XYZ file of N, CA and C in Angstrom:
606
model
N 34.873 -53.777 -56.001
C 36.199 -53.604 -56.574
C 37.188 -54.561 -55.923
N 38.109 -55.074 -56.707
C 39.124 -55.986 -56.178
C 40.199 -55.196 -55.453
N 40.482 -55.506 -54.184
C 41.516 -54.771 -53.440
C 42.879 -54.949 -54.090
N 43.715 -53.929 -53.936
C 45.079 -54.007 -54.448
C 46.003 -54.412 -53.307
N 46.914 -55.324 -53.581
C 47.861 -55.773 -52.579
C 49.274 -55.627 -53.122
N 50.208 -55.531 -52.205
C 51.605 -55.559 -52.614
C 51.926 -56.957 -53.135
N 53.075 -57.099 -53.764
C 53.480 -58.413 -54.258
C 53.522 -59.428 -53.126
N 54.062 -58.987 -52.004
C 54.136 -59.887 -50.843
C 52.741 -60.200 -50.318
N 51.887 -59.183 -50.294
C 50.528 -59.389 -49.809
C 49.751 -60.333 -50.710
N 49.911 -60.175 -52.012
C 49.230 -61.058 -52.962
C 49.705 -62.493 -52.798
N 50.990 -62.659 -52.528
C 51.538 -63.999 -52.328
C 50.974 -64.626 -51.056
N 50.855 -63.823 -50.007
C 50.286 -64.321 -48.750
C 48.836 -64.729 -48.946
N 48.104 -63.890 -49.638
C 46.692 -64.187 -49.905
C 46.552 -65.479 -50.714
N 47.389 -65.625 -51.734
C 47.343 -66.833 -52.563
C 47.697 -68.075 -51.742
N 48.637 -67.916 -50.805
C 49.032 -69.047 -49.952
C 47.871 -69.464 -49.058
N 47.130 -68.506 -48.554
C 45.974 -68.821 -47.711
C 44.909 -69.554 -48.516
N 44.637 -69.067 -49.718
C 43.627 -69.698 -50.570
C 44.046 -71.123 -50.919
N 45.313 -71.303 -51.281
C 45.798 -72.636 -51.647
C 45.690 -73.603 -50.478
N 46.075 -73.139 -49.292
C 45.989 -73.994 -48.112
C 44.554 -74.329 -47.774
N 43.678 -73.326 -47.854
C 42.259 -73.550 -47.571
C 41.658 -74.513 -48.585
N 42.060 -74.385 -49.847
C 41.515 -75.247 -50.897
C 41.825 -76.713 -50.628
N 43.045 -76.998 -50.226
C 43.424 -78.384 -49.962
C 42.708 -78.942 -48.743
N 42.566 -78.130 -47.703
C 41.840 -78.587 -46.514
C 40.373 -78.858 -46.839
N 39.770 -77.935 -47.599
C 38.356 -78.082 -47.943
C 38.148 -79.255 -48.887
N 39.088 -79.488 -49.786
C 38.989 -80.631 -50.697
C 39.014 -81.936 -49.909
N 39.783 -81.958 -48.831
C 39.918 -83.172 -48.020
C 38.798 -83.324 -46.999
N 38.425 -82.207 -46.350
C 37.497 -82.288 -45.217
C 36.150 -81.620 -45.462
N 36.000 -80.961 -46.599
C 34.753 -80.257 -46.863
C 34.747 -78.880 -46.226
N 33.799 -78.052 -46.636
C 33.694 -76.695 -46.085
C 33.295 -76.751 -44.616
N 32.266 -77.549 -44.305
C 31.794 -77.638 -42.917
C 32.859 -78.218 -41.996
N 33.706 -79.103 -42.533
C 34.720 -79.749 -41.712
C 36.023 -78.987 -41.623
N 36.054 -77.792 -42.196
C 37.267 -76.968 -42.175
C 36.962 -75.635 -41.506
N 37.629 -75.354 -40.406
C 37.412 -74.099 -39.686
C 38.490 -73.080 -40.057
N 38.234 -71.843 -39.725
C 39.247 -70.806 -39.946
C 40.493 -71.092 -39.118
N 40.299 -71.660 -37.933
C 41.460 -72.030 -37.109
C 42.309 -73.084 -37.821
N 41.638 -74.044 -38.473
C 42.370 -75.058 -39.236
C 43.192 -74.400 -40.339
N 42.587 -73.462 -41.022
C 43.250 -72.787 -42.138
C 44.424 -71.954 -41.636
N 44.216 -71.255 -40.526
C 45.300 -70.441 -39.971
C 46.476 -71.312 -39.561
N 46.172 -72.455 -38.970
C 47.241 -73.351 -38.532
C 47.995 -73.930 -39.723
N 47.258 -74.331 -40.750
C 47.881 -74.970 -41.910
C 48.700 -73.995 -42.740
N 48.320 -72.720 -42.710
C 49.009 -71.721 -43.545
C 49.897 -70.784 -42.737
N 50.048 -71.077 -41.436
C 50.870 -70.226 -40.548
C 50.452 -68.763 -40.656
N 49.155 -68.556 -40.566
C 48.571 -67.221 -40.717
C 47.913 -66.797 -39.410
N 48.090 -65.546 -39.026
C 47.438 -65.028 -37.832
C 46.005 -64.617 -38.167
N 45.204 -64.445 -37.131
C 43.816 -64.041 -37.339
C 43.744 -62.671 -37.997
N 44.612 -61.775 -37.576
C 44.608 -60.429 -38.160
C 44.983 -60.481 -39.640
N 45.925 -61.337 -39.999
C 46.297 -61.493 -41.406
C 45.125 -62.018 -42.218
N 44.474 -63.043 -41.679
C 43.365 -63.660 -42.395
C 42.273 -62.641 -42.689
N 41.911 -61.864 -41.665
C 40.838 -60.886 -41.840
C 41.294 -59.645 -42.591
N 42.581 -59.507 -42.791
C 43.075 -58.427 -43.643
C 42.759 -58.734 -45.111
N 42.790 -60.018 -45.465
C 42.580 -60.406 -46.855
C 41.165 -60.885 -47.152
N 40.445 -61.337 -46.120
C 39.094 -61.873 -46.316
C 38.172 -61.370 -45.223
N 36.926 -61.070 -45.598
C 35.971 -60.589 -44.607
C 35.476 -61.708 -43.704
N 35.674 -62.938 -44.107
C 35.249 -64.079 -43.304
C 35.359 -65.356 -44.107
N 34.842 -66.426 -43.545
C 34.966 -67.737 -44.181
C 34.236 -67.785 -45.514
N 33.058 -67.164 -45.584
C 32.289 -67.213 -46.821
C 33.065 -66.589 -47.981
N 33.716 -65.472 -47.712
C 34.501 -64.808 -48.759
C 35.686 -65.675 -49.173
N 36.315 -66.318 -48.219
C 37.447 -67.191 -48.518
C 36.997 -68.385 -49.353
N 35.837 -68.934 -49.031
C 35.326 -70.090 -49.779
C 35.091 -69.727 -51.241
N 34.622 -68.522 -51.509
C 34.416 -68.104 -52.897
C 35.736 -68.095 -53.664
N 36.796 -67.651 -53.002
C 38.105 -67.679 -53.653
C 38.605 -69.105 -53.818
N 38.258 -69.969 -52.891
C 38.625 -71.387 -53.015
C 37.939 -71.987 -54.241
N 36.673 -71.643 -54.452
C 35.954 -72.153 -55.623
C 36.671 -71.732 -56.904
N 37.061 -70.465 -56.963
C 37.763 -69.967 -58.158
C 39.096 -70.696 -58.354
N 39.786 -70.946 -57.260
C 41.081 -71.625 -57.362
C 40.910 -73.076 -57.788
N 39.828 -73.698 -57.354
C 39.594 -75.090 -57.745
C 39.268 -75.185 -59.232
N 38.520 -74.222 -59.754
C 38.268 -74.209 -61.189
C 39.586 -74.089 -61.950
N 40.430 -73.164 -61.503
C 41.716 -72.966 -62.171
C 42.539 -74.246 -62.143
N 42.493 -74.982 -61.023
C 43.264 -76.216 -60.915
C 42.703 -77.306 -61.824
N 41.373 -77.378 -61.900
C 40.744 -78.372 -62.777
C 41.121 -78.116 -64.232
N 40.994 -76.861 -64.660
C 41.298 -76.520 -66.056
C 42.781 -76.728 -66.341
N 43.645 -76.361 -65.394
C 45.089 -76.544 -65.596
C 45.424 -78.022 -65.753
N 44.744 -78.877 -64.990
C 45.010 -80.310 -65.061
C 44.570 -80.937 -66.374
N 43.677 -80.255 -67.087
C 43.180 -80.775 -68.368
C 43.584 -79.875 -69.532
N 44.533 -78.998 -69.299
C 44.842 -77.942 -70.276
C 45.132 -78.499 -71.666
N 46.045 -79.439 -71.752
C 46.425 -79.966 -73.072
C 45.272 -80.732 -73.716
N 44.618 -81.692 -73.020
C 43.489 -82.396 -73.648
C 42.356 -81.466 -74.066
N 42.070 -80.436 -73.261
C 41.007 -79.501 -73.636
C 41.404 -78.678 -74.853
N 42.664 -78.297 -74.916
C 43.132 -77.516 -76.059
C 43.074 -78.336 -77.340
N 43.286 -79.643 -77.220
C 43.287 -80.508 -78.393
C 41.905 -81.075 -78.716
N 40.911 -80.708 -77.921
C 39.559 -81.210 -78.151
C 38.933 -80.416 -79.300
N 39.402 -80.702 -80.500
C 38.929 -80.021 -81.702
C 38.600 -81.033 -82.793
N 38.645 -82.314 -82.419
C 38.379 -83.396 -83.361
C 37.845 -84.585 -82.571
N 37.334 -85.580 -83.280
C 36.844 -86.778 -82.593
C 37.972 -87.456 -81.820
N 39.142 -87.531 -82.435
C 40.298 -88.137 -81.764
C 40.668 -87.333 -80.520
N 40.593 -86.007 -80.611
C 40.902 -85.162 -79.464
C 39.899 -85.352 -78.341
N 38.632 -85.509 -78.702
C 37.594 -85.768 -77.698
C 37.852 -87.086 -76.990
N 38.243 -88.108 -77.738
C 38.544 -89.399 -77.137
C 39.741 -89.302 -76.193
N 40.739 -88.510 -76.570
C 41.904 -88.338 -75.697
C 41.508 -87.662 -74.393
N 40.601 -86.675 -74.474
C 40.144 -86.006 -73.251
C 39.393 -87.004 -72.363
N 38.513 -87.796 -72.946
C 37.786 -88.811 -72.172
C 38.765 -89.764 -71.489
N 39.760 -90.219 -72.244
C 40.758 -91.129 -71.674
C 41.528 -90.453 -70.545
N 41.789 -89.148 -70.707
C 42.544 -88.412 -69.692
C 41.795 -88.362 -68.366
N 40.505 -88.033 -68.403
C 39.769 -87.906 -67.141
C 39.609 -89.266 -66.469
N 39.465 -90.323 -67.260
C 39.370 -91.669 -66.682
C 40.699 -92.072 -66.052
N 41.792 -91.797 -66.763
C 43.116 -92.156 -66.240
C 43.423 -91.402 -64.950
N 43.028 -90.130 -64.887
C 43.269 -89.333 -63.683
C 42.508 -89.903 -62.494
N 41.300 -90.371 -62.733
C 40.502 -90.968 -61.658
C 41.035 -92.335 -61.274
N 41.491 -93.087 -62.259
C 42.072 -94.400 -61.962
C 43.318 -94.245 -61.073
N 44.070 -93.180 -61.301
C 45.298 -92.971 -60.531
C 45.009 -92.689 -59.062
N 43.843 -92.142 -58.757
C 43.483 -91.823 -57.369
C 42.442 -92.774 -56.790
N 42.007 -93.744 -57.601
C 40.915 -94.650 -57.210
C 39.661 -93.880 -56.812
N 39.494 -92.705 -57.409
C 38.291 -91.926 -57.169
C 38.295 -91.106 -55.901
N 39.338 -91.210 -55.108
C 39.391 -90.486 -53.833
C 39.327 -88.973 -54.077
N 38.451 -88.309 -53.373
C 38.316 -86.862 -53.486
C 37.269 -86.414 -54.470
N 36.980 -87.238 -55.463
C 35.985 -86.866 -56.452
C 36.414 -85.650 -57.257
N 35.447 -84.899 -57.707
C 35.704 -83.680 -58.485
C 35.840 -82.490 -57.551
N 36.861 -81.683 -57.752
C 37.095 -80.527 -56.884
C 35.915 -79.558 -56.906
N 35.280 -79.400 -58.049
C 34.118 -78.516 -58.127
C 32.838 -79.244 -57.750
N 32.701 -80.481 -58.202
C 31.502 -81.243 -57.901
C 31.289 -81.433 -56.411
N 32.358 -81.677 -55.676
C 32.244 -81.857 -54.227
C 31.758 -80.570 -53.561
N 32.269 -79.438 -54.032
C 31.829 -78.152 -53.488
C 30.370 -77.888 -53.832
N 29.966 -78.233 -55.046
C 28.578 -78.026 -55.454
C 27.624 -78.847 -54.587
N 27.997 -80.098 -54.317
C 27.150 -80.960 -53.486
C 26.949 -80.378 -52.101
N 27.992 -79.752 -51.586
C 27.915 -79.223 -50.219
C 27.296 -77.838 -50.142
N 27.494 -77.021 -51.168
C 27.153 -75.601 -51.044
C 25.957 -75.128 -51.853
N 25.568 -75.873 -52.881
C 24.546 -75.364 -53.805
C 23.234 -74.999 -53.120
N 22.858 -75.731 -52.089
C 21.607 -75.455 -51.386
C 21.814 -74.664 -50.096
N 23.056 -74.259 -49.833
C 23.343 -73.575 -48.570
C 23.815 -72.141 -48.753
N 24.358 -71.849 -49.909
C 24.909 -70.513 -50.143
C 24.606 -70.089 -51.572
N 23.751 -69.077 -51.723
C 23.403 -68.617 -53.058
C 24.594 -68.010 -53.796
N 25.435 -67.197 -53.137
C 26.625 -66.707 -53.846
C 27.528 -67.836 -54.327
N 27.708 -68.849 -53.487
C 28.543 -69.989 -53.886
C 27.893 -70.752 -55.025
N 26.566 -70.942 -54.961
C 25.865 -71.657 -56.033
C 26.036 -70.938 -57.367
N 25.861 -69.627 -57.340
C 25.991 -68.858 -58.579
C 27.410 -68.939 -59.133
N 28.384 -68.847 -58.254
C 29.775 -68.924 -58.694
C 30.090 -70.302 -59.257
N 29.604 -71.344 -58.579
C 29.836 -72.705 -59.062
C 29.163 -72.933 -60.411
N 27.960 -72.389 -60.577
C 27.278 -72.511 -61.870
C 28.114 -71.859 -62.965
N 28.692 -70.710 -62.649
C 29.559 -70.034 -63.606
C 30.810 -70.836 -63.910
N 31.348 -71.500 -62.887
C 32.550 -72.330 -63.078
C 32.256 -73.512 -63.990
N 31.131 -74.176 -63.753
C 30.774 -75.296 -64.616
C 30.504 -74.813 -66.040
N 29.895 -73.631 -66.165
C 29.638 -73.077 -67.492
C 30.952 -72.800 -68.228
N 31.959 -72.307 -67.493
C 33.259 -72.053 -68.116
C 33.912 -73.362 -68.553
N 33.825 -74.376 -67.710
C 34.385 -75.694 -68.039
C 33.674 -76.270 -69.265
N 32.335 -76.205 -69.246
C 31.564 -76.684 -70.380
C 31.901 -75.904 -71.644
N 32.244 -74.623 -71.467
C 32.566 -73.786 -72.614
C 33.727 -74.329 -73.422
N 34.705 -74.925 -72.736
C 35.835 -75.527 -73.446
C 35.357 -76.711 -74.297
N 34.437 -77.504 -73.748
C 33.889 -78.630 -74.502
C 33.046 -78.133 -75.665
N 32.199 -77.146 -75.387
C 31.327 -76.601 -76.432
C 32.131 -76.025 -77.593
N 33.213 -75.345 -77.264
C 34.068 -74.781 -78.300
C 34.661 -75.884 -79.180
N 35.076 -76.958 -78.538
C 35.615 -78.079 -79.292
C 34.576 -78.710 -80.196
N 33.361 -78.904 -79.669
C 32.298 -79.497 -80.481
C 31.903 -78.569 -81.630
N 31.959 -77.271 -81.388
C 31.655 -76.308 -82.454
C 32.667 -76.433 -83.589
N 33.940 -76.570 -83.214
C 34.983 -76.744 -84.230
C 34.773 -78.038 -84.998
N 34.418 -79.100 -84.281
C 34.171 -80.383 -84.937
C 33.005 -80.270 -85.920
N 31.983 -79.523 -85.541
C 30.845 -79.324 -86.452
C 31.261 -78.485 -87.668
N 32.010 -77.423 -87.412
C 32.460 -76.562 -88.514
C 33.364 -77.304 -89.482
N 34.150 -78.255 -88.928
C 35.069 -79.019 -89.777
C 34.400 -80.231 -90.431
N 33.115 -80.412 -90.150
C 32.378 -81.496 -90.785
C 32.452 -82.823 -90.078
N 33.063 -82.859 -88.885
C 33.128 -84.130 -88.142
C 31.825 -84.417 -87.409
N 31.080 -83.376 -87.090
C 29.757 -83.530 -86.506
C 28.734 -82.934 -87.465
N 27.543 -83.474 -87.469
C 26.502 -83.005 -88.382
C 26.050 -81.595 -88.023
N 25.427 -80.923 -88.974
C 25.039 -79.524 -88.788
C 23.961 -79.368 -87.719
N 23.211 -80.439 -87.420
C 22.164 -80.336 -86.402
C 22.688 -80.620 -84.984
N 24.000 -80.846 -84.854
C 24.594 -81.025 -83.523
C 24.570 -79.708 -82.767
N 24.169 -79.746 -81.509
C 24.126 -78.555 -80.655
C 25.321 -78.629 -79.703
N 26.386 -77.866 -79.965
C 27.597 -77.968 -79.138
C 27.350 -77.712 -77.658
N 26.507 -76.750 -77.329
C 26.251 -76.448 -75.917
C 25.501 -77.584 -75.241
N 24.525 -78.148 -75.923
C 23.771 -79.263 -75.339
C 24.671 -80.486 -75.179
N 25.528 -80.735 -76.162
C 26.459 -81.860 -76.056
C 27.412 -81.662 -74.886
N 27.897 -80.422 -74.709
C 28.817 -80.143 -73.606
C 28.147 -80.378 -72.259
N 26.883 -79.960 -72.131
C 26.160 -80.171 -70.876
C 25.942 -81.654 -70.615
N 25.597 -82.400 -71.661
C 25.380 -83.840 -71.503
C 26.661 -84.547 -71.081
N 27.772 -84.169 -71.699
C 29.049 -84.787 -71.345
C 29.443 -84.431 -69.917
N 29.218 -83.168 -69.528
C 29.543 -82.760 -68.165
C 28.688 -83.509 -67.147
N 27.413 -83.713 -67.468
C 26.532 -84.454 -66.565
C 27.026 -85.888 -66.388
N 27.438 -86.510 -67.491
C 27.977 -87.874 -67.405
C 29.263 -87.892 -66.596
N 30.115 -86.910 -66.832
C 31.385 -86.827 -66.104
C 31.152 -86.694 -64.603
N 30.286 -85.771 -64.208
C 30.057 -85.543 -62.784
C 29.401 -86.741 -62.109
N 28.454 -87.363 -62.794
C 27.834 -88.558 -62.220
C 28.831 -89.699 -62.081
N 29.654 -89.871 -63.109
C 30.669 -90.920 -63.055
C 31.695 -90.680 -61.972
N 32.108 -89.422 -61.820
C 33.072 -89.094 -60.766
C 32.507 -89.370 -59.377
N 31.232 -89.049 -59.173
C 30.607 -89.283 -57.870
C 30.546 -90.781 -57.553
N 30.141 -91.571 -58.536
C 30.064 -93.016 -58.308
C 31.448 -93.622 -58.109
N 32.423 -93.124 -58.850
C 33.790 -93.626 -58.678
C 34.347 -93.237 -57.320
N 34.018 -92.039 -56.861
C 34.449 -91.616 -55.533
C 33.871 -92.537 -54.460
N 32.621 -92.909 -54.635
C 31.951 -93.766 -53.653
C 32.464 -95.203 -53.709
N 32.657 -95.709 -54.936
C 33.079 -97.101 -55.110
C 34.586 -97.287 -54.985
N 35.339 -96.187 -55.088
C 36.803 -96.222 -55.026
C 37.416 -97.001 -56.195
N 36.744 -96.952 -57.335
C 37.278 -97.519 -58.573
C 36.861 -96.599 -59.718
N 37.619 -96.631 -60.815
C 37.350 -95.746 -61.945
C 36.287 -96.296 -62.892
N 35.872 -97.547 -62.689
C 34.972 -98.196 -63.649
C 33.672 -97.420 -63.882
N 32.996 -96.907 -62.844
C 31.765 -96.143 -63.110
C 32.006 -94.935 -64.015
N 33.116 -94.232 -63.807
C 33.422 -93.093 -64.670
C 33.707 -93.557 -66.093
N 34.419 -94.671 -66.215
C 34.725 -95.195 -67.542
C 33.439 -95.515 -68.305
N 32.468 -96.119 -67.624
C 31.183 -96.421 -68.251
C 30.455 -95.134 -68.628
N 30.504 -94.136 -67.736
C 29.822 -92.863 -67.996
C 30.420 -92.154 -69.203
N 31.751 -92.172 -69.314
C 32.392 -91.496 -70.438
C 32.163 -92.252 -71.747
N 32.050 -93.576 -71.674
C 31.697 -94.358 -72.862
C 30.294 -93.980 -73.322
N 29.385 -93.842 -72.373
C 28.017 -93.432 -72.696
C 28.009 -92.034 -73.309
N 28.801 -91.107 -72.736
C 28.880 -89.751 -73.265
C 29.450 -89.758 -74.682
N 30.480 -90.566 -74.892
C 31.095 -90.672 -76.218
C 30.106 -91.228 -77.233
N 29.335 -92.223 -76.827
C 28.326 -92.791 -77.720
C 27.281 -91.748 -78.086
N 26.918 -90.907 -77.116
C 25.913 -89.868 -77.375
C 26.431 -88.852 -78.392
N 27.654 -88.377 -78.182
C 28.243 -87.429 -79.144
C 28.412 -88.112 -80.497
N 28.764 -89.399 -80.465
C 29.011 -90.143 -81.687
C 27.787 -90.252 -82.592
N 26.591 -90.073 -82.042
C 25.372 -90.105 -82.855
C 25.364 -88.993 -83.900
N 26.158 -87.949 -83.644
C 26.194 -86.799 -84.552
C 27.402 -86.829 -85.479
N 28.191 -87.885 -85.408
C 29.350 -87.982 -86.289
C 28.919 -88.145 -87.747
N 29.706 -87.574 -88.631
C 29.447 -87.724 -90.062
C 30.424 -88.752 -90.620
N 30.292 -89.026 -91.891
C 31.186 -89.980 -92.546
C 32.427 -89.322 -93.126
N 32.546 -87.985 -92.946
C 33.690 -87.285 -93.541
C 34.934 -87.519 -92.732
């Protein structure tokens, strides 16, 4: 069951999660200690353990917060991903966002998956669910495109969403390493070409 907190308590808890998320995004889970989090969020040890049973529990909340941040950052393009033009705008959006940072930091969820998938089963399961939710937005868009006749009836929206996500994550990783957006741009072009195989003439 989810504990109930006062308004002030919920705000404190959210502040801890937000601070931990930024530290972990920059330094990784292994490179971020509870002492680091307490210092960055001006939180005492007793406060921290009042809201979280330990670091593992806090990391799970960080994963959830990172998903929320990723989706919020793509909210408009994902909402408009209901047509071929909308899909292209989403592709352009993720490339532009990476170009603005030169790939620094990579994907907020992808970085966590690389570090935690083989080390923590609860984290792996949660991350899998997060990627499934993200893919769900793409799948929904592809389903609409198929229903509207922009994609052929044999298009599989879920498979297309997984393929696009795989290209996105691979491109983000290479861009993070190379510190340029070009690898992601190539990956998204490849993903677009793959989806484009199912386009109709309507």
